Amino acid sequence: EMAAARGGAARGGGAGWRGGGGDRGGGRGGGRGGRGGGGFGGARQDEGPPDTVTEVGKVVHACEGEVVIDACLEKVPYFNAPIYKKDKTQIGKVEEIMGPIHKYMFSMKTSDGVVATSFKAGESVYINPIKLLPLERFTNESSAPRGGARGGGRGAPRG
């Protein structure tokens, strides 16, 4: 009876651990990906401007304190990726990506002190090319290795 109880406890422990892992996993998707990822990115971005920047799109208009940008690249920017002017001054971060996959737009949350309405329509904005994901990450998730678009994408820039 003791052994059975111990076995049950071990199994229960396993389930509990797995359950805990599951909960944590849920948290990881939302929490680490969304919030934590932003946190890591934030710490990194303060190191200064990147070596090169690529044009990522043109300003469409300001909306509710954010700037809507019509993307011109096939690759998709990371959530929270910093956005720059041509001179590599950071002006904001990618907030939300929207629209059809081959003609997407994204909103940019401006940095402190940057006024969304100060941008002119048609003005180009730039991104660090390292902060872009290939479109395949979103189109055929079955072939994406670790955990599809999110997991694999998040881990890549860190290492």
XYZ file of N, CA, C and O in Angstrom:
636
model
N 0.843 -1.199 0.000
C 0.000 0.000 0.000
C 0.877 1.247 0.000
O 0.613 2.214 -0.679
N 1.955 1.189 0.745
C 2.891 2.306 0.811
C 3.472 2.585 -0.572
O 3.534 3.704 -1.020
N 3.896 1.522 -1.227
C 4.506 1.661 -2.565
C 3.493 2.277 -3.525
O 3.822 3.171 -4.287
N 2.266 1.796 -3.462
C 1.230 2.326 -4.362
C 1.047 3.819 -4.093
O 0.975 4.612 -5.006
N 1.011 4.160 -2.807
C 0.833 5.577 -2.461
C 2.022 6.377 -2.994
O 1.870 7.437 -3.567
N 3.225 5.800 -2.826
C 4.404 6.514 -3.292
C 4.334 6.667 -4.816
O 4.596 7.719 -5.360
N 3.975 5.559 -5.485
C 3.856 5.597 -6.948
C 2.856 6.669 -7.359
O 3.117 7.476 -8.224
N 1.730 6.673 -6.649
C 0.694 7.662 -6.951
C 1.238 9.065 -6.752
O 1.040 9.939 -7.573
N 1.988 9.234 -5.661
C 2.529 10.569 -5.375
C 3.491 10.970 -6.477
O 3.457 12.086 -6.971
N 4.331 10.029 -6.862
C 5.305 10.339 -7.917
C 4.564 10.719 -9.184
O 4.855 11.702 -9.827
N 3.555 9.890 -9.492
C 2.816 10.181 -10.703
C 2.099 11.523 -10.542
O 2.112 12.351 -11.434
N 1.525 11.694 -9.389
C 0.823 12.955 -9.106
C 1.804 14.113 -9.243
O 1.513 15.121 -9.849
N 2.992 13.886 -8.696
C 4.023 14.928 -8.797
C 4.307 15.216 -10.251
O 4.379 16.355 -10.666
N 4.421 14.139 -11.027
C 4.690 14.317 -12.461
C 3.596 15.139 -13.095
O 3.853 16.111 -13.766
N 2.351 14.758 -12.810
C 1.232 15.480 -13.402
C 1.258 16.922 -12.929
O 1.072 17.838 -13.702
N 1.526 17.080 -11.643
C 1.571 18.442 -11.092
C 2.644 19.251 -11.781
O 2.429 20.367 -12.209
N 3.788 18.609 -11.945
C 4.892 19.323 -12.607
C 4.510 19.656 -14.032
O 4.683 20.746 -14.492
N 3.934 18.643 -14.686
C 3.559 18.872 -16.076
C 2.500 19.974 -16.143
O 2.556 20.838 -16.976
N 1.556 19.880 -15.208
C 0.501 20.896 -15.157
C 1.136 22.263 -14.954
O 0.829 23.211 -15.641
N 2.071 22.310 -14.019
C 2.755 23.578 -13.751
C 3.463 24.055 -15.000
O 3.388 25.203 -15.374
N 4.114 23.086 -15.665
C 4.809 23.427 -16.908
C 3.833 23.981 -17.920
O 4.103 24.963 -18.572
N 2.671 23.342 -17.987
C 1.650 23.792 -18.932
C 1.266 25.232 -18.645
O 1.260 26.069 -19.516
N 0.993 25.486 -17.376
C 0.641 26.857 -16.990
C 1.759 27.802 -17.364
O 1.555 28.845 -17.932
N 2.966 27.395 -17.041
C 4.101 28.251 -17.332
C 4.229 28.440 -18.833
O 4.520 29.500 -19.309
N 3.989 27.329 -19.557
C 4.065 27.404 -21.017
C 3.084 28.443 -21.531
O 3.423 29.270 -22.344
N 1.866 28.404 -20.989
C 0.854 29.380 -21.390
C 1.388 30.766 -21.121
O 1.336 31.647 -21.954
N 1.938 30.929 -19.950
C 2.495 32.228 -19.578
C 3.625 32.612 -20.505
O 3.782 33.755 -20.856
N 4.393 31.605 -20.920
C 5.545 31.918 -21.759
C 5.089 32.493 -23.092
O 5.621 33.466 -23.553
N 4.079 31.852 -23.695
C 3.598 32.344 -24.983
C 3.228 33.806 -24.867
O 3.777 34.655 -25.547
N 2.317 34.105 -23.958
C 1.862 35.479 -23.824
C 2.874 36.327 -23.090
O 3.389 37.288 -23.617
N 3.204 35.888 -21.879
C 4.050 36.708 -21.019
C 5.437 36.921 -21.565
O 5.821 38.030 -21.859
N 6.155 35.818 -21.775
C 7.538 35.999 -22.190
C 7.615 36.549 -23.597
O 8.361 37.456 -23.867
N 6.802 35.981 -24.483
C 6.836 36.435 -25.868
C 6.492 37.908 -25.958
O 7.262 38.696 -26.460
N 5.335 38.265 -25.402
C 4.890 39.645 -25.506
C 5.663 40.568 -24.603
O 6.448 41.384 -25.045
N 5.481 40.370 -23.299
C 6.062 41.322 -22.355
C 7.553 41.121 -22.167
O 8.325 42.022 -22.333
N 7.940 39.875 -21.849
C 9.353 39.592 -21.586
C 10.207 39.909 -22.799
O 11.228 40.553 -22.686
N 9.715 39.474 -23.968
C 10.469 39.728 -25.199
C 10.722 41.216 -25.334
O 11.819 41.650 -25.637
N 9.697 41.999 -25.066
C 9.846 43.448 -25.147
C 10.891 43.903 -24.148
O 11.715 44.747 -24.448
N 10.870 43.289 -22.975
C 11.824 43.668 -21.934
C 13.250 43.406 -22.374
O 14.090 44.278 -22.310
N 13.491 42.197 -22.901
C 14.845 41.886 -23.369
C 15.227 42.856 -24.455
O 16.291 43.423 -24.468
N 14.302 43.036 -25.406
C 14.578 43.933 -26.522
C 14.917 45.310 -25.989
O 15.870 45.927 -26.418
N 14.143 45.761 -25.019
C 14.341 47.098 -24.463
C 15.753 47.265 -23.930
O 16.425 48.240 -24.223
N 16.225 46.260 -23.202
C 17.564 46.340 -22.619
C 18.599 46.449 -23.729
O 19.541 47.208 -23.641
N 18.371 45.704 -24.805
C 19.307 45.688 -25.923
C 19.313 46.991 -26.702
O 20.349 47.494 -27.074
N 18.118 47.506 -26.961
C 18.024 48.669 -27.835
C 18.736 49.876 -27.275
O 19.134 50.759 -28.010
N 18.893 49.913 -25.963
C 19.546 51.065 -25.369
C 21.050 51.081 -25.632
O 21.723 52.029 -25.314
N 21.558 49.991 -26.199
C 22.992 49.944 -26.481
C 23.363 50.898 -27.604
O 24.526 51.137 -27.854
N 22.393 51.398 -28.320
C 22.705 52.332 -29.385
C 22.182 51.844 -30.715
O 21.611 50.771 -30.807
N 22.384 52.655 -31.752
C 21.818 52.327 -33.068
C 22.518 51.139 -33.715
O 23.667 50.842 -33.394
N 21.827 50.460 -34.628
C 22.438 49.323 -35.330
C 23.448 49.813 -36.360
O 23.501 51.003 -36.675
N 24.242 48.882 -36.884
C 25.233 49.253 -37.902
C 24.550 49.682 -39.189
O 24.971 50.636 -39.833
N 23.522 48.945 -39.563
C 22.812 49.294 -40.796
C 21.317 49.312 -40.525
O 20.832 48.590 -39.653
N 20.598 50.124 -41.290
C 19.138 50.112 -41.219
C 18.609 49.961 -42.645
O 19.244 50.393 -43.597
N 17.471 49.302 -42.757
C 16.825 49.051 -44.046
C 15.488 49.766 -44.029
O 14.807 49.751 -43.006
N 15.095 50.331 -45.165
C 13.773 50.971 -45.207
C 12.726 49.885 -45.008
O 12.778 48.840 -45.645
N 11.798 50.139 -44.088
C 10.784 49.126 -43.791
C 9.414 49.572 -44.289
O 8.531 48.765 -44.506
N 9.220 50.875 -44.494
C 7.927 51.340 -44.979
C 7.831 52.845 -44.984
O 8.804 53.550 -44.717
N 6.616 53.321 -45.333
C 6.370 54.759 -45.391
C 5.192 55.108 -44.487
O 4.248 54.344 -44.360
N 5.274 56.277 -43.889
C 4.225 56.747 -42.985
C 2.929 56.957 -43.766
O 2.948 57.535 -44.860
N 1.820 56.476 -43.235
C 0.509 56.721 -43.834
C -0.132 57.889 -43.094
O -0.428 58.916 -43.673
N -0.325 57.728 -41.784
C -0.863 58.820 -40.963
C -0.723 58.480 -39.490
O -0.436 57.337 -39.140
N -0.946 59.485 -38.660
C -0.926 59.253 -37.214
C -2.330 58.854 -36.791
O -3.316 59.312 -37.366
N -2.412 57.980 -35.785
C -3.711 57.532 -35.305
C -3.618 57.244 -33.817
O -2.840 56.381 -33.406
N -4.377 57.982 -33.025
C -4.418 57.766 -31.574
C -3.024 57.694 -30.951
O -2.722 56.784 -30.185
N -2.179 58.611 -31.322
C -0.854 58.667 -30.712
C 0.155 57.682 -31.280
O 1.299 57.651 -30.857
N -0.283 56.882 -32.251
C 0.644 55.972 -32.908
C 0.730 56.356 -34.371
O -0.046 57.178 -34.851
N 1.694 55.767 -35.075
C 1.889 56.090 -36.485
C 1.637 54.829 -37.301
O 2.185 53.768 -36.990
N 0.781 54.929 -38.329
C 0.495 53.792 -39.190
C 1.493 53.817 -40.346
O 1.698 54.854 -40.977
N 2.137 52.667 -40.588
C 3.169 52.579 -41.610
C 2.811 51.497 -42.618
O 2.440 50.384 -42.243
N 2.914 51.861 -43.899
C 2.668 50.923 -44.985
C 3.997 50.240 -45.277
O 4.939 50.886 -45.726
N 4.084 48.954 -44.985
C 5.356 48.237 -45.127
C 5.717 48.021 -46.591
O 4.844 47.809 -47.428
N 7.009 48.089 -46.879
C 7.460 47.883 -48.259
C 8.335 46.637 -48.366
O 8.842 46.322 -49.419
N 8.552 45.929 -47.268
C 9.411 44.745 -47.284
C 8.584 43.483 -47.302
O 7.454 43.463 -46.824
N 9.181 42.410 -47.820
C 8.484 41.135 -47.782
C 8.623 40.520 -46.398
O 7.737 39.833 -45.917
N 9.736 40.785 -45.734
C 9.931 40.239 -44.391
C 9.070 41.018 -43.400
O 8.700 42.156 -43.648
N 8.789 40.385 -42.275
C 7.891 40.961 -41.286
C 8.687 41.358 -40.043
O 9.491 40.566 -39.556
N 8.487 42.577 -39.528
C 9.274 42.983 -38.353
C 8.832 42.264 -37.084
O 7.680 41.873 -36.949
N 9.768 42.105 -36.164
C 9.445 41.570 -34.844
C 8.530 42.541 -34.127
O 8.646 43.750 -34.302
N 7.684 41.981 -33.256
C 6.894 42.810 -32.366
C 7.888 43.554 -31.467
O 8.874 42.978 -31.015
N 7.674 44.820 -31.268
C 8.536 45.648 -30.411
C 9.890 45.983 -31.022
O 10.738 46.540 -30.343
N 10.108 45.630 -32.292
C 11.397 45.966 -32.917
C 11.504 47.489 -33.023
O 10.520 48.161 -33.332
N 12.676 48.046 -32.751
C 12.823 49.502 -32.839
C 12.746 49.998 -34.289
O 13.211 49.312 -35.200
N 12.140 51.158 -34.472
C 12.030 51.795 -35.787
C 12.864 53.076 -35.743
O 12.863 53.785 -34.733
N 13.579 53.333 -36.831
C 14.513 54.464 -36.873
C 14.217 55.413 -38.029
O 13.538 55.056 -38.979
N 14.827 56.603 -37.941
C 14.890 57.502 -39.084
C 16.135 57.069 -39.847
O 16.917 56.255 -39.360
N 16.340 57.657 -41.026
C 17.498 57.257 -41.846
C 18.812 57.468 -41.092
O 19.760 56.715 -41.246
N 18.857 58.496 -40.236
C 20.096 58.778 -39.495
C 20.261 57.891 -38.260
O 21.093 58.160 -37.399
N 19.429 56.828 -38.161
C 19.498 55.841 -37.079
C 19.058 56.377 -35.717
O 19.398 55.816 -34.685
N 18.288 57.456 -35.717
C 17.685 57.932 -34.470
C 16.450 57.071 -34.245
O 15.613 56.968 -35.148
N 16.331 56.462 -33.074
C 15.149 55.631 -32.831
C 13.935 56.528 -32.628
O 13.978 57.488 -31.860
N 12.852 56.222 -33.348
C 11.637 57.036 -33.240
C 10.483 56.261 -32.619
O 9.484 56.845 -32.233
N 10.618 54.937 -32.518
C 9.524 54.172 -31.927
C 9.765 52.684 -32.047
O 10.866 52.243 -32.370
N 8.683 51.921 -31.771
C 8.756 50.457 -31.820
C 7.530 49.919 -32.540
O 6.467 50.519 -32.478
N 7.695 48.747 -33.157
C 6.574 48.081 -33.821
C 5.546 47.708 -32.757
O 5.878 47.053 -31.768
N 4.316 48.136 -32.967
C 3.263 47.878 -31.990
C 2.353 46.747 -32.471
O 2.179 45.753 -31.805
N 1.783 46.901 -33.670
C 0.809 45.918 -34.140
C 0.964 45.752 -35.642
O 1.207 46.728 -36.347
N 0.826 44.526 -36.114
C 0.924 44.263 -37.552
C -0.471 43.905 -38.036
O -1.193 43.186 -37.357
N -0.870 44.467 -39.173
C -2.245 44.252 -39.636
C -2.302 44.174 -41.153
O -1.342 44.542 -41.829
N -3.426 43.704 -41.645
C -3.636 43.662 -43.090
C -3.238 42.336 -43.696
O -2.761 41.447 -43.004
N -3.442 42.203 -45.015
C -3.109 40.940 -45.691
C -1.607 40.699 -45.674
O -0.825 41.657 -45.642
N -1.216 39.441 -45.723
C 0.179 39.082 -45.505
C 1.143 39.647 -46.545
O 2.268 39.980 -46.223
N 0.701 39.799 -47.788
C 1.631 40.310 -48.809
C 1.577 41.828 -48.946
O 2.307 42.416 -49.733
N 0.676 42.458 -48.226
C 0.625 43.925 -48.279
C 0.232 44.407 -46.887
O -0.804 45.028 -46.696
N 1.075 44.080 -45.918
C 0.733 44.391 -44.541
C 1.134 45.817 -44.166
O 1.925 46.471 -44.843
N 0.548 46.284 -43.094
C 0.912 47.578 -42.520
C 1.226 47.301 -41.061
O 0.913 46.230 -40.555
N 1.824 48.247 -40.376
C 2.008 48.078 -38.945
C 1.912 49.432 -38.271
O 2.074 50.470 -38.903
N 1.593 49.392 -36.979
C 1.545 50.641 -36.236
C 2.819 50.729 -35.417
O 3.389 49.720 -35.023
N 3.273 51.957 -35.223
C 4.491 52.199 -34.453
C 4.123 53.037 -33.244
O 3.473 54.064 -33.369
N 4.510 52.551 -32.084
C 4.334 53.320 -30.847
C 5.564 54.214 -30.761
O 6.695 53.720 -30.789
N 5.366 55.503 -30.694
C 6.513 56.414 -30.728
C 7.287 56.400 -29.415
O 6.745 56.106 -28.355
N 8.582 56.704 -29.504
C 9.435 56.800 -28.322
C 9.030 58.037 -27.527
O 8.372 58.935 -28.059
N 9.461 58.098 -26.274
C 9.157 59.264 -25.443
C 9.672 60.523 -26.123
O 10.800 60.550 -26.613
N 8.840 61.534 -26.170
C 9.266 62.800 -26.748
C 9.081 62.874 -28.257
O 9.282 63.924 -28.853
N 8.702 61.769 -28.880
C 8.449 61.786 -30.327
C 6.946 61.930 -30.533
O 6.166 61.152 -30.002
N 6.548 62.942 -31.287
C 5.124 63.213 -31.494
C 4.658 62.538 -32.776
O 5.221 62.763 -33.848
N 3.621 61.699 -32.637
C 3.129 60.923 -33.782
C 2.740 61.827 -34.951
O 3.002 61.511 -36.105
N 2.134 62.967 -34.652
C 1.647 63.837 -35.724
C 2.769 64.620 -36.408
O 2.526 65.332 -37.365
N 4.013 64.479 -35.919
C 5.114 65.219 -36.540
C 5.615 64.542 -37.816
O 6.425 65.102 -38.545
N 5.129 63.323 -38.117
C 5.575 62.628 -39.325
C 4.709 63.012 -40.512
O 3.505 63.143 -40.383
N 5.349 63.159 -41.661
C 4.617 63.495 -42.887
C 4.271 62.210 -43.617
O 5.046 61.257 -43.616
N 3.098 62.196 -44.266
C 2.712 61.028 -45.061
C 3.757 60.806 -46.140
O 4.248 61.760 -46.740
N 4.137 59.553 -46.342
C 5.130 59.235 -47.367
C 6.552 59.243 -46.845
O 7.479 58.835 -47.550
N 6.745 59.711 -45.618
C 8.089 59.729 -45.021
C 8.541 58.284 -44.769
O 7.776 57.480 -44.255
N 9.797 57.974 -45.136
C 10.296 56.611 -44.964
C 10.759 56.373 -43.532
O 11.288 57.279 -42.893
N 10.548 55.154 -43.057
C 11.064 54.753 -41.744
C 11.904 53.499 -41.943
O 11.738 52.773 -42.924
N 12.812 53.253 -41.007
C 13.820 52.214 -41.175
C 13.846 51.267 -39.992
O 13.369 51.598 -38.908
N 14.463 50.079 -40.225
C 14.537 49.061 -39.187
C 15.893 48.367 -39.272
O 16.529 48.356 -40.328
N 16.322 47.795 -38.165
C 17.532 46.980 -38.149
C 17.154 45.666 -38.856
O 16.246 44.973 -38.421
N 17.840 45.308 -39.959
C 17.434 44.104 -40.705
C 17.441 42.817 -39.874
O 16.758 41.865 -40.207
N 18.177 42.794 -38.771
C 18.193 41.611 -37.902
C 16.812 41.401 -37.275
O 16.454 40.301 -36.903
N 16.037 42.484 -37.144
C 14.733 42.404 -36.479
C 13.603 42.057 -37.437
O 12.457 42.427 -37.215
N 13.929 41.357 -38.522
C 12.900 40.976 -39.493
C 12.790 39.462 -39.565
O 13.795 38.758 -39.477
N 11.574 38.982 -39.736
C 11.334 37.547 -39.882
C 10.944 37.259 -41.323
O 10.176 38.006 -41.906
N 11.455 36.159 -41.895
C 11.019 35.814 -43.255
C 9.544 35.454 -43.254
O 9.024 34.906 -42.280
N 8.888 35.762 -44.344
C 7.456 35.532 -44.471
C 7.084 34.065 -44.273
O 6.030 33.752 -43.751
N 7.988 33.150 -44.660
C 7.685 31.717 -44.540
C 7.337 31.359 -43.106
O 6.604 30.421 -42.851
N 7.871 32.088 -42.162
C 7.566 31.817 -40.763
C 6.068 31.877 -40.502
O 5.544 31.248 -39.608
N 5.362 32.698 -41.293
C 3.933 32.875 -41.053
C 3.072 32.075 -42.014
O 1.945 31.770 -41.724
N 3.613 31.748 -43.194
C 2.771 31.112 -44.195
C 2.711 29.599 -44.056
O 1.648 29.032 -44.133
N 3.845 28.898 -43.874
C 3.763 27.447 -43.726
C 4.355 27.040 -42.384
O 5.477 26.610 -42.299
N 3.559 27.214 -41.361
C 4.036 26.956 -40.007
C 4.410 25.501 -39.776
O 5.188 25.201 -38.901
N 3.865 24.591 -40.578
C 4.131 23.174 -40.339
C 5.618 22.864 -40.450
O 6.132 22.043 -39.721
N 6.334 23.553 -41.343
C 7.751 23.247 -41.518
C 8.629 24.051 -40.556
O 9.817 23.839 -40.477
N 8.025 25.007 -39.851
C 8.820 25.791 -38.903
C 9.263 24.873 -37.783
O 8.465 24.103 -37.259
N 10.545 24.943 -37.394
C 11.024 24.007 -36.362
C 10.363 24.236 -35.007
O 9.175 23.989 -34.871
N 11.073 24.760 -34.037
C 10.549 24.889 -32.680
C 9.306 25.767 -32.597
O 9.391 26.957 -32.824
N 8.193 25.167 -32.237
C 6.998 25.919 -31.895
C 6.576 26.976 -32.893
O 6.030 27.984 -32.522
N 6.834 26.779 -34.151
C 6.287 27.662 -35.175
C 6.823 29.076 -35.155
O 7.918 29.344 -34.688
N 5.997 29.980 -35.652
C 6.429 31.361 -35.891
C 6.922 32.037 -34.614
O 7.927 32.702 -34.617
N 6.190 31.836 -33.521
C 6.518 32.582 -32.299
C 7.798 32.114 -31.642
O 8.757 32.821 -31.560
N 7.780 30.860 -31.171
C 8.889 30.360 -30.365
C 10.217 30.495 -31.068
O 11.129 31.122 -30.566
N 10.297 29.942 -32.272
C 11.551 29.982 -33.012
C 11.987 31.415 -33.247
O 13.123 31.761 -33.017
N 11.048 32.244 -33.639
C 11.372 33.632 -33.955
C 11.914 34.363 -32.768
O 12.897 35.081 -32.867
N 11.309 34.145 -31.627
C 11.750 34.871 -30.420
C 13.175 34.491 -30.040
O 13.949 35.327 -29.678
N 13.449 33.194 -30.077
C 14.744 32.750 -29.592
C 15.895 33.211 -30.482
O 16.961 33.499 -29.988
N 15.647 33.306 -31.760
C 16.720 33.549 -32.718
C 17.596 34.763 -32.405
O 18.797 34.616 -32.353
N 17.040 35.948 -32.185
C 17.940 37.108 -32.073
C 18.817 37.077 -30.829
O 19.826 37.742 -30.780
N 18.424 36.300 -29.834
C 19.178 36.353 -28.577
C 20.517 35.662 -28.682
O 21.501 36.114 -28.157
N 20.517 34.493 -29.329
C 21.757 33.724 -29.355
C 22.558 34.201 -30.512
O 23.634 34.078 -30.765
